[in-house]
PDB file of C-alpha atoms in Angstrom:
ATOM      1  CA  MET A   1       0.017  -0.002   0.055  1.00 97.00           C
ATOM      2  CA  ASN A   2       1.219   3.544  -0.795  1.00 98.00           C
ATOM      3  CA  ILE A   3       0.533   6.217   1.631  1.00 98.00           C
ATOM      4  CA  TYR A   4       1.004   9.785   0.076  1.00 98.00           C
ATOM      5  CA  ASN A   5      -0.514  12.115   2.649  1.00 98.00           C
ATOM      6  CA  ILE A   6      -2.281  12.207   6.053  1.00 98.00           C
ATOM      7  CA  ALA A   7      -3.867  15.121   7.688  1.00 98.00           C
ATOM      8  CA  VAL A   8      -5.636  15.207  11.102  1.00 98.00           C
ATOM      9  CA  PHE A   9      -8.073  17.911  12.122  1.00 98.00           C
ATOM     10  CA  SER A  10      -9.784  18.965  15.324  1.00 98.00           C
ATOM     11  CA  GLY A  11     -13.120  20.543  15.376  1.00 94.00           C
ATOM     12  CA  SER A  12     -15.657  22.384  17.549  1.00 91.00           C
ATOM     13  CA  SER A  13     -19.302  22.994  16.971  1.00 88.00           C
ATOM     14  CA  GLY A  14     -20.032  25.748  14.407  1.00 87.00           C
ATOM     15  CA  SER A  15     -16.412  26.516  13.852  1.00 94.00           C
ATOM     16  CA  ASP A  16     -13.658  25.736  11.378  1.00 96.00           C
ATOM     17  CA  TRP A  17     -11.570  22.564  11.846  1.00 97.00           C
ATOM     18  CA  SER A  18      -7.922  23.073  12.611  1.00 98.00           C
ATOM     19  CA  LYS A  19      -5.136  20.786  11.368  1.00 98.00           C
ATOM     20  CA  VAL A  20      -3.240  19.268  14.290  1.00 98.00           C
ATOM     21  CA  SER A  21      -1.082  16.746  12.561  1.00 98.00           C
ATOM     22  CA  SER A  22       0.204  15.932   9.095  1.00 98.00           C
ATOM     23  CA  TYR A  23       2.456  13.580   6.905  1.00 98.00           C
ATOM     24  CA  ASP A  24       3.710  14.296   3.413  1.00 98.00           C
ATOM     25  CA  ALA A  25       5.672  11.327   1.811  1.00 98.00           C
ATOM     26  CA  SER A  26       6.959  13.459  -1.170  1.00 97.00           C
ATOM     27  CA  ALA A  27       8.229  16.218   1.205  1.00 98.00           C
ATOM     28  CA  GLY A  28       9.573  13.693   3.767  1.00 98.00           C
ATOM     29  CA  THR A  29       7.885  15.445   6.672  1.00 98.00           C
ATOM     30  CA  GLN A  30       5.550  14.625   9.585  1.00 97.00           C
ATOM     31  CA  GLU A  31       4.210  17.059  12.084  1.00 98.00           C
ATOM     32  CA  ASN A  32       2.889  15.849  15.566  1.00 98.00           C
ATOM     33  CA  MET A  33       2.952  12.358  14.333  1.00 98.00           C
ATOM     34  CA  VAL A  34       5.062   9.218  14.936  1.00 98.00           C
ATOM     35  CA  PHE A  35       5.062   5.941  12.920  1.00 98.00           C
ATOM     36  CA  MET A  36       5.335   2.914  15.110  1.00 96.00           C
ATOM     37  CA  ASN A  37       4.895  -0.935  14.849  1.00 93.00           C
ATOM     38  CA  ASN A  38       4.611  -4.015  17.120  1.00 88.00           C
ATOM     39  CA  LEU A  39       8.111  -5.382  16.296  1.00 89.00           C
ATOM     40  CA  ASN A  40       9.767  -4.154  19.524  1.00 86.00           C
ATOM     41  CA  ILE A  41       9.317  -7.374  21.195  1.00 80.00           C
ATOM     42  CA  ASP A  42      11.260  -8.166  24.312  1.00 79.00           C
ATOM     43  CA  TYR A  43      11.521 -11.981  25.052  1.00 76.00           C
ATOM     44  CA  THR A  44      13.068 -11.646  28.466  1.00 80.00           C
ATOM     45  CA  GLY A  45       9.689 -11.320  30.170  1.00 73.00           C
ATOM     46  CA  ALA A  46      10.130  -7.708  30.853  1.00 75.00           C
ATOM     47  CA  ASP A  47       7.080  -5.460  31.567  1.00 72.00           C
ATOM     48  CA  SER A  48       6.836  -3.788  28.150  1.00 77.00           C
ATOM     49  CA  SER A  49       4.640  -3.615  25.161  1.00 81.00           C
ATOM     50  CA  PRO A  50       5.888  -4.584  21.658  1.00 84.00           C
ATOM     51  CA  GLN A  51       5.410  -0.968  20.534  1.00 90.00           C
ATOM     52  CA  GLY A  52       8.462   0.766  19.010  1.00 93.00           C
ATOM     53  CA  TYR A  53       9.414   3.363  16.499  1.00 96.00           C
ATOM     54  CA  SER A  54       9.037   2.058  12.868  1.00 97.00           C
ATOM     55  CA  THR A  55      11.809   1.881  10.317  1.00 97.00           C
ATOM     56  CA  VAL A  56      11.180   3.908   7.114  1.00 98.00           C
ATOM     57  CA  ASP A  57       9.459   0.836   5.406  1.00 97.00           C
ATOM     58  CA  GLY A  58       7.839  -0.677   8.557  1.00 96.00           C
ATOM     59  CA  SER A  59       9.736  -3.729   8.449  1.00 96.00           C
ATOM     60  CA  GLY A  60      11.750  -3.264  11.820  1.00 95.00           C
ATOM     61  CA  THR A  61      12.277  -1.059  14.825  1.00 94.00           C
ATOM     62  CA  ALA A  62      14.140   2.089  14.806  1.00 96.00           C
ATOM     63  CA  THR A  63      15.968   3.806  17.592  1.00 95.00           C
ATOM     64  CA  GLU A  64      14.231   7.156  17.062  1.00 96.00           C
ATOM     65  CA  SER A  65      11.208   8.427  15.472  1.00 97.00           C
ATOM     66  CA  THR A  66      11.805   8.179  11.621  1.00 97.00           C
ATOM     67  CA  VAL A  67       9.875   9.744   8.748  1.00 98.00           C
ATOM     68  CA  PHE A  68       7.981   6.928   7.088  1.00 98.00           C
ATOM     69  CA  GLY A  69       8.852   6.242   3.498  1.00 98.00           C
ATOM     70  CA  GLY A  70       5.201   5.910   2.244  1.00 98.00           C
ATOM     71  CA  THR A  71       5.045   2.307   1.084  1.00 98.00           C
ATOM     72  CA  LEU A  72       4.043  -0.882   3.002  1.00 98.00           C
ATOM     73  CA  ALA A  73       5.069  -4.173   1.271  1.00 97.00           C
ATOM     74  CA  ASP A  74       3.145  -7.237   0.971  1.00 97.00           C
ATOM     75  CA  ALA A  75       3.979 -10.367   2.898  1.00 96.00           C
ATOM     76  CA  SER A  76       7.400 -11.772   1.940  1.00 95.00           C
ATOM     77  CA  ASP A  77       6.384 -15.439   2.616  1.00 95.00           C
ATOM     78  CA  ALA A  78       2.715 -16.102   3.374  1.00 93.00           C
ATOM     79  CA  SER A  79       3.481 -19.865   4.035  1.00 94.00           C
ATOM     80  CA  VAL A  80       5.227 -19.084   7.281  1.00 94.00           C
ATOM     81  CA  THR A  81       2.753 -19.631  10.190  1.00 91.00           C
ATOM     82  CA  GLY A  82       2.926 -16.971  12.795  1.00 86.00           C
ATOM     83  CA  GLY A  83       5.467 -14.984  10.798  1.00 89.00           C
ATOM     84  CA  GLY A  84       3.774 -11.704  11.648  1.00 88.00           C
ATOM     85  CA  PRO A  85       3.866  -8.416   9.765  1.00 91.00           C
ATOM     86  CA  CYS A  86       6.052  -8.268   6.690  1.00 95.00           C
ATOM     87  CA  VAL A  87       6.447 -12.078   6.711  1.00 95.00           C
ATOM     88  CA  SER A  88       3.187 -13.918   6.750  1.00 94.00           C
ATOM     89  CA  THR A  89       1.084 -10.722   6.520  1.00 94.00           C
ATOM     90  CA  GLY A  90       1.728  -7.355   4.902  1.00 96.00           C
ATOM     91  CA  CYS A  91       3.998  -4.759   6.748  1.00 96.00           C
ATOM     92  CA  GLU A  92       2.026  -2.667   9.230  1.00 95.00           C
ATOM     93  CA  VAL A  93       2.464   0.770  10.905  1.00 96.00           C
ATOM     94  CA  ASN A  94       0.389   2.421  13.575  1.00 95.00           C
ATOM     95  CA  ILE A  95       0.227   6.161  13.945  1.00 97.00           C
ATOM     96  CA  MET A  96       0.253   8.243  17.082  1.00 97.00           C
ATOM     97  CA  THR A  97       0.671  11.751  18.111  1.00 98.00           C
ATOM     98  CA  SER A  98       4.203  12.861  19.091  1.00 97.00           C
ATOM     99  CA  THR A  99       3.184  13.386  22.677  1.00 96.00           C
ATOM    100  CA  ASN A 100       4.657  10.727  24.818  1.00 96.00           C
ATOM    101  CA  CYS A 101       2.466   9.638  27.796  1.00 94.00           C
ATOM    102  CA  ALA A 102       5.142  10.605  30.295  1.00 91.00           C
ATOM    103  CA  ASP A 103       5.290  14.095  29.061  1.00 89.00           C
ATOM    104  CA  GLU A 104       1.613  14.949  29.756  1.00 78.00           C
ATOM    105  CA  ASP A 105       0.305  13.508  33.001  1.00 82.00           C
ATOM    106  CA  GLY A 106       0.327   9.973  31.736  1.00 90.00           C
ATOM    107  CA  CYS A 107      -2.150   8.021  29.593  1.00 91.00           C
ATOM    108  CA  VAL A 108      -5.262   6.055  30.563  1.00 87.00           C
ATOM    109  CA  GLY A 109      -4.464   2.300  30.978  1.00 82.00           C
ATOM    110  CA  TYR A 110      -1.212   0.542  30.548  1.00 84.00           C
ATOM    111  CA  TYR A 111       1.677   2.219  28.771  1.00 89.00           C
ATOM    112  CA  ASP A 112       5.558   2.129  28.896  1.00 90.00           C
ATOM    113  CA  ASP A 113       8.254   4.437  27.598  1.00 91.00           C
ATOM    114  CA  MET A 114       6.960   3.709  24.068  1.00 93.00           C
ATOM    115  CA  GLY A 115       3.431   4.892  24.959  1.00 93.00           C
ATOM    116  CA  PHE A 116       2.104   7.811  22.991  1.00 95.00           C
ATOM    117  CA  HIS A 117      -1.180   9.760  23.108  1.00 96.00           C
ATOM    118  CA  GLY A 118      -3.677   9.317  20.267  1.00 96.00           C
ATOM    119  CA  TRP A 119      -5.987  12.074  19.090  1.00 96.00           C
ATOM    120  CA  ASP A 120      -8.618  12.752  21.689  1.00 93.00           C
ATOM    121  CA  GLY A 121     -11.939  14.809  21.594  1.00 92.00           C
ATOM    122  CA  GLY A 122     -15.274  14.018  20.161  1.00 93.00           C
ATOM    123  CA  MET A 123     -14.803  16.051  16.877  1.00 96.00           C
ATOM    124  CA  LYS A 124     -11.802  15.025  14.757  1.00 97.00           C
ATOM    125  CA  MET A 125     -11.142  14.146  11.223  1.00 98.00           C
ATOM    126  CA  PHE A 126      -8.554  12.017   9.553  1.00 98.00           C
ATOM    127  CA  VAL A 127      -7.780  12.610   5.774  1.00 98.00           C
ATOM    128  CA  THR A 128      -5.605  10.019   4.014  1.00 98.00           C
ATOM    129  CA  LYS A 129      -4.366   9.970   0.411  1.00 98.00           C
ATOM    130  CA  VAL A 130      -3.519   6.335  -0.688  1.00 98.00           C
ATOM    131  CA  GLN A 131      -3.375   3.683  -3.301  1.00 98.00           C
ATOM    132  CA  MET A 132      -3.657  -0.072  -2.861  1.00 98.00           C
ATOM    133  CA  PRO A 133      -1.820  -1.765  -5.791  1.00 98.00           C
ATOM    134  CA  THR A 134      -2.238  -5.451  -6.236  1.00 97.00           C
ATOM    135  CA  GLY A 135       0.029  -7.431  -4.115  1.00 95.00           C
ATOM    136  CA  SER A 136       1.887 -10.695  -5.088  1.00 94.00           C
ATOM    137  CA  THR A 137       1.129 -12.625  -2.009  1.00 96.00           C
ATOM    138  CA  VAL A 138      -1.482 -12.065   0.685  1.00 96.00           C
ATOM    139  CA  ASN A 139      -2.860  -8.922  -1.018  1.00 97.00           C
ATOM    140  CA  LEU A 140      -5.066  -7.584   1.738  1.00 96.00           C
ATOM    141  CA  PRO A 141      -4.204  -3.965   2.483  1.00 97.00           C
ATOM    142  CA  ALA A 142      -6.199  -2.088   5.148  1.00 96.00           C
ATOM    143  CA  ILE A 143      -6.717   1.205   6.950  1.00 97.00           C
ATOM    144  CA  TRP A 144      -8.193   0.856  10.497  1.00 93.00           C
ATOM    145  CA  MET A 145      -8.551   2.782  13.813  1.00 92.00           C
ATOM    146  CA  LEU A 146      -8.350   1.517  17.154  1.00 88.00           C
ATOM    147  CA  ASN A 147      -8.635   3.053  20.749  1.00 85.00           C
ATOM    148  CA  ALA A 148      -5.256   4.190  21.780  1.00 89.00           C
ATOM    149  CA  GLN A 149      -5.464   2.186  24.947  1.00 84.00           C
ATOM    150  CA  VAL A 150      -5.479  -1.030  22.773  1.00 82.00           C
ATOM    151  CA  VAL A 151      -2.554   0.157  20.718  1.00 86.00           C
ATOM    152  CA  ARG A 152      -0.370   0.926  23.762  1.00 86.00           C
ATOM    153  CA  ALA A 153      -1.251  -2.338  25.528  1.00 79.00           C
ATOM    154  CA  SER A 154      -1.484  -5.352  23.075  1.00 66.00           C
ATOM    155  CA  GLN A 155      -3.165  -4.380  19.872  1.00 58.00           C
ATOM    156  CA  TYR A 156      -5.625  -7.204  19.737  1.00 57.00           C
ATOM    157  CA  GLY A 157      -6.045  -7.989  23.443  1.00 52.00           C
ATOM    158  CA  CYS A 158      -9.546  -6.517  23.571  1.00 51.00           C
ATOM    159  CA  ASN A 159     -10.031  -4.584  20.438  1.00 49.00           C
ATOM    160  CA  CYS A 160     -13.422  -5.912  19.143  1.00 51.00           C
ATOM    161  CA  ARG A 161     -14.254  -9.492  18.849  1.00 53.00           C
ATOM    162  CA  GLY A 162     -15.897 -10.287  22.237  1.00 52.00           C
ATOM    163  CA  SER A 163     -12.727 -10.087  24.346  1.00 51.00           C
ATOM    164  CA  GLY A 164     -12.041  -7.877  27.320  1.00 50.00           C
ATOM    165  CA  SER A 165     -15.169  -5.982  28.600  1.00 55.00           C
ATOM    166  CA  VAL A 166     -18.560  -6.185  26.934  1.00 57.00           C
ATOM    167  CA  GLY A 167     -18.063  -5.651  23.099  1.00 52.00           C
ATOM    168  CA  GLY A 168     -14.389  -5.038  23.501  1.00 57.00           C
ATOM    169  CA  CYS A 169     -12.693  -1.651  22.937  1.00 63.00           C
ATOM    170  CA  GLY A 170     -13.837  -0.633  19.553  1.00 72.00           C
ATOM    171  CA  GLU A 171     -12.480  -0.840  16.029  1.00 82.00           C
ATOM    172  CA  LEU A 172     -13.357   1.188  12.856  1.00 88.00           C
ATOM    173  CA  ASP A 173     -12.081  -0.324   9.653  1.00 91.00           C
ATOM    174  CA  VAL A 174     -11.922   2.596   7.182  1.00 95.00           C
ATOM    175  CA  ALA A 175     -10.950   0.722   3.920  1.00 96.00           C
ATOM    176  CA  GLU A 176     -10.065  -2.928   4.239  1.00 95.00           C
ATOM    177  CA  VAL A 177      -9.814  -5.531   1.608  1.00 95.00           C
ATOM    178  CA  ILE A 178     -11.195  -8.558   3.332  1.00 91.00           C
ATOM    179  CA  GLU A 179     -10.649 -12.301   2.727  1.00 89.00           C
ATOM    180  CA  THR A 180     -14.249 -12.993   1.843  1.00 88.00           C
ATOM    181  CA  ASN A 181     -13.855 -10.736  -1.155  1.00 89.00           C
ATOM    182  CA  THR A 182     -12.191 -13.355  -3.119  1.00 91.00           C
ATOM    183  CA  ALA A 183     -11.659 -11.023  -6.171  1.00 94.00           C
ATOM    184  CA  GLN A 184      -9.932  -8.643  -3.707  1.00 94.00           C
ATOM    185  CA  ASP A 185     -11.234  -5.804  -5.945  1.00 95.00           C
ATOM    186  CA  LYS A 186     -13.307  -3.850  -3.132  1.00 95.00           C
ATOM    187  CA  VAL A 187     -12.505  -2.185   0.248  1.00 95.00           C
ATOM    188  CA  SER A 188     -15.121  -2.538   2.987  1.00 92.00           C
ATOM    189  CA  THR A 189     -16.016  -0.218   5.753  1.00 90.00           C
ATOM    190  CA  HIS A 190     -17.380  -1.470   9.168  1.00 85.00           C
ATOM    191  CA  TYR A 191     -17.117  -1.295  12.838  1.00 80.00           C
ATOM    192  CA  TYR A 192     -17.129  -3.120  16.117  1.00 71.00           C
ATOM    193  CA  PHE A 193     -18.359  -0.856  18.800  1.00 67.00           C
ATOM    194  CA  TYR A 194     -18.020  -0.562  22.514  1.00 61.00           C
ATOM    195  CA  ASP A 195     -21.504  -2.154  23.222  1.00 61.00           C
ATOM    196  CA  GLY A 196     -20.731  -5.085  21.024  1.00 60.00           C
ATOM    197  CA  SER A 197     -22.775  -3.962  18.048  1.00 63.00           C
ATOM    198  CA  VAL A 198     -21.494  -3.958  14.439  1.00 65.00           C
ATOM    199  CA  SER A 199     -22.150  -2.035  11.337  1.00 68.00           C
ATOM    200  CA  PRO A 200     -26.003  -1.864  10.942  1.00 66.00           C
ATOM    201  CA  GLY A 201     -27.039  -3.535   7.742  1.00 63.00           C
ATOM    202  CA  GLY A 202     -23.400  -5.077   7.244  1.00 68.00           C
ATOM    203  CA  ASP A 203     -20.377  -3.698   5.599  1.00 81.00           C
ATOM    204  CA  ASN A 204     -20.328  -0.796   3.118  1.00 86.00           C
ATOM    205  CA  TYR A 205     -18.198  -1.578  -0.072  1.00 89.00           C
ATOM    206  CA  ALA A 206     -16.372   0.671  -2.482  1.00 92.00           C
ATOM    207  CA  ALA A 207     -14.034  -0.029  -5.464  1.00 94.00           C
ATOM    208  CA  ARG A 208     -10.401  -0.804  -4.385  1.00 96.00           C
ATOM    209  CA  PRO A 209      -8.005   1.882  -5.500  1.00 97.00           C
ATOM    210  CA  THR A 210      -5.672  -0.386  -7.361  1.00 97.00           C
ATOM    211  CA  ASP A 211      -4.393   1.770 -10.191  1.00 96.00           C
ATOM    212  CA  SER A 212      -5.652   5.180  -9.007  1.00 96.00           C
ATOM    213  CA  VAL A 213      -5.022   7.276  -5.947  1.00 98.00           C
ATOM    214  CA  VAL A 214      -7.967   8.286  -3.684  1.00 98.00           C
ATOM    215  CA  THR A 215      -8.519  10.263  -0.593  1.00 98.00           C
ATOM    216  CA  TYR A 216     -10.546   8.902   2.405  1.00 97.00           C
ATOM    217  CA  VAL A 217     -12.153  11.477   4.767  1.00 97.00           C
ATOM    218  CA  THR A 218     -12.998   9.956   8.100  1.00 97.00           C
ATOM    219  CA  ILE A 219     -15.113  12.221  10.388  1.00 96.00           C
ATOM    220  CA  TYR A 220     -16.027  11.844  13.975  1.00 95.00           C
ATOM    221  CA  ASP A 221     -18.658  14.427  15.133  1.00 94.00           C
ATOM    222  CA  ASN A 222     -20.351  14.062  18.547  1.00 92.00           C
ATOM    223  CA  SER A 223     -21.903  17.581  18.530  1.00 90.00           C
ATOM    224  CA  GLY A 224     -25.365  16.324  17.906  1.00 85.00           C
ATOM    225  CA  GLU A 225     -26.553  12.820  18.012  1.00 86.00           C
ATOM    226  CA  GLY A 226     -23.126  11.499  17.070  1.00 88.00           C
ATOM    227  CA  VAL A 227     -21.920  10.332  13.684  1.00 90.00           C
ATOM    228  CA  VAL A 228     -18.920   8.614  12.111  1.00 90.00           C
ATOM    229  CA  LYS A 229     -18.730   9.228   8.434  1.00 92.00           C
ATOM    230  CA  ILE A 230     -16.344   8.096   5.783  1.00 94.00           C
ATOM    231  CA  ILE A 231     -16.313   9.357   2.198  1.00 94.00           C
ATOM    232  CA  GLU A 232     -13.992   8.808  -0.678  1.00 95.00           C
ATOM    233  CA  ILE A 233     -13.005  11.729  -2.997  1.00 95.00           C
ATOM    234  CA  GLY A 234     -10.450  11.990  -5.670  1.00 96.00           C
ATOM    235  CA  GLY A 235      -6.789  11.694  -5.124  1.00 96.00           C
ATOM    236  CA  ASP A 236      -6.257  15.437  -5.943  1.00 96.00           C
ATOM    237  CA  ASP A 237      -9.521  16.684  -4.634  1.00 96.00           C
ATOM    238  CA  PHE A 238      -8.040  17.746  -1.157  1.00 97.00           C
ATOM    239  CA  ASP A 239      -5.450  20.309  -0.521  1.00 97.00           C
ATOM    240  CA  PHE A 240      -3.191  18.850   2.232  1.00 98.00           C
ATOM    241  CA  SER A 241      -1.380  22.246   2.699  1.00 97.00           C
ATOM    242  CA  VAL A 242      -4.366  23.860   4.213  1.00 98.00           C
ATOM    243  CA  ASP A 243      -4.399  24.643   7.943  1.00 98.00           C
ATOM    244  CA  SER A 244      -8.203  24.437   8.435  1.00 98.00           C
ATOM    245  CA  ILE A 245     -11.341  23.265   6.914  1.00 97.00           C
ATOM    246  CA  SER A 246     -14.504  25.266   7.078  1.00 97.00           C
ATOM    247  CA  ALA A 247     -17.499  24.140   9.085  1.00 95.00           C
ATOM    248  CA  ASP A 248     -19.564  24.396   5.832  1.00 95.00           C
ATOM    249  CA  THR A 249     -17.344  21.962   3.945  1.00 96.00           C
ATOM    250  CA  VAL A 250     -17.501  19.396   6.773  1.00 95.00           C
ATOM    251  CA  SER A 251     -21.226  19.810   6.906  1.00 94.00           C
ATOM    252  CA  THR A 252     -21.378  19.161   3.137  1.00 94.00           C
ATOM    253  CA  TRP A 253     -19.311  15.951   3.599  1.00 95.00           C
ATOM    254  CA  LEU A 254     -21.434  14.867   6.515  1.00 93.00           C
ATOM    255  CA  SER A 255     -24.590  15.029   4.395  1.00 92.00           C
ATOM    256  CA  ALA A 256     -23.076  13.263   1.358  1.00 89.00           C
ATOM    257  CA  SER A 257     -24.988  10.238   0.060  1.00 85.00           C
ATOM    258  CA  VAL A 258     -23.622   6.764   0.577  1.00 76.00           C
ATOM    259  CA  GLU A 259     -23.100   4.404  -2.344  1.00 74.00           C
ATOM    260  CA  ASN A 260     -22.600   0.720  -1.425  1.00 67.00           C
ATOM    261  CA  LEU A 261     -21.116  -1.618  -4.039  1.00 66.00           C
ATOM    262  CA  LEU A 262     -22.543  -4.906  -2.808  1.00 57.00           C
ATOM    263  CA  SER A 263     -21.605  -6.809  -6.028  1.00 45.00           C
TER     264      SER A 263
END
């Protein structure tokens, strides 16, 4: 998967949404953002999570925060049982703010020296410009979001599937090529929420951006009854250099119709 740009915005009711974090692959820059993975594994039994700074390609652990190179490779050998990211599955990174838990009165739940804050607040937006070329092995790219407590602790210890407290801790899959889509030509959007419910009516599907670049806009807005909205726009339809997005633009996106490609 190719990741070209990421921008995170924070909002308040009736006001413009302000950019708080960004990543630009072509410029080699990232602001208030660290790329991490789960390859910092300590087999000595020490009380630590597997979180660590990611190398430029996500294949290993770096000694300091490193600017991500923009590409996540497919699995190198899918036949290896339990090989993990970059071996039996595609390479993975998870993205947090640059604020370490120890620098700001700690974080809720477990964290170690590699614990970082996520993006809090009930009104926030994640804009991602990506492409999902056809892979040669597993070929299942995905973009998803988890509660920061899950990432800091154990990634899949309680995220969604009936583990932990009732319903787990929540997971939003923004655009995921799933195994049941045998043609691997669509991305699905679904969630597993805190109360154990899943996406009403099943998944939403859209064409996989295999040969083209697209931009996904993921909006969380709790100013009214509460809504999570994901829309797809063209790869060049969003200006990642802007510092803010008007409330009117966000309102237009929130009211956009939904097309579901079920076949």
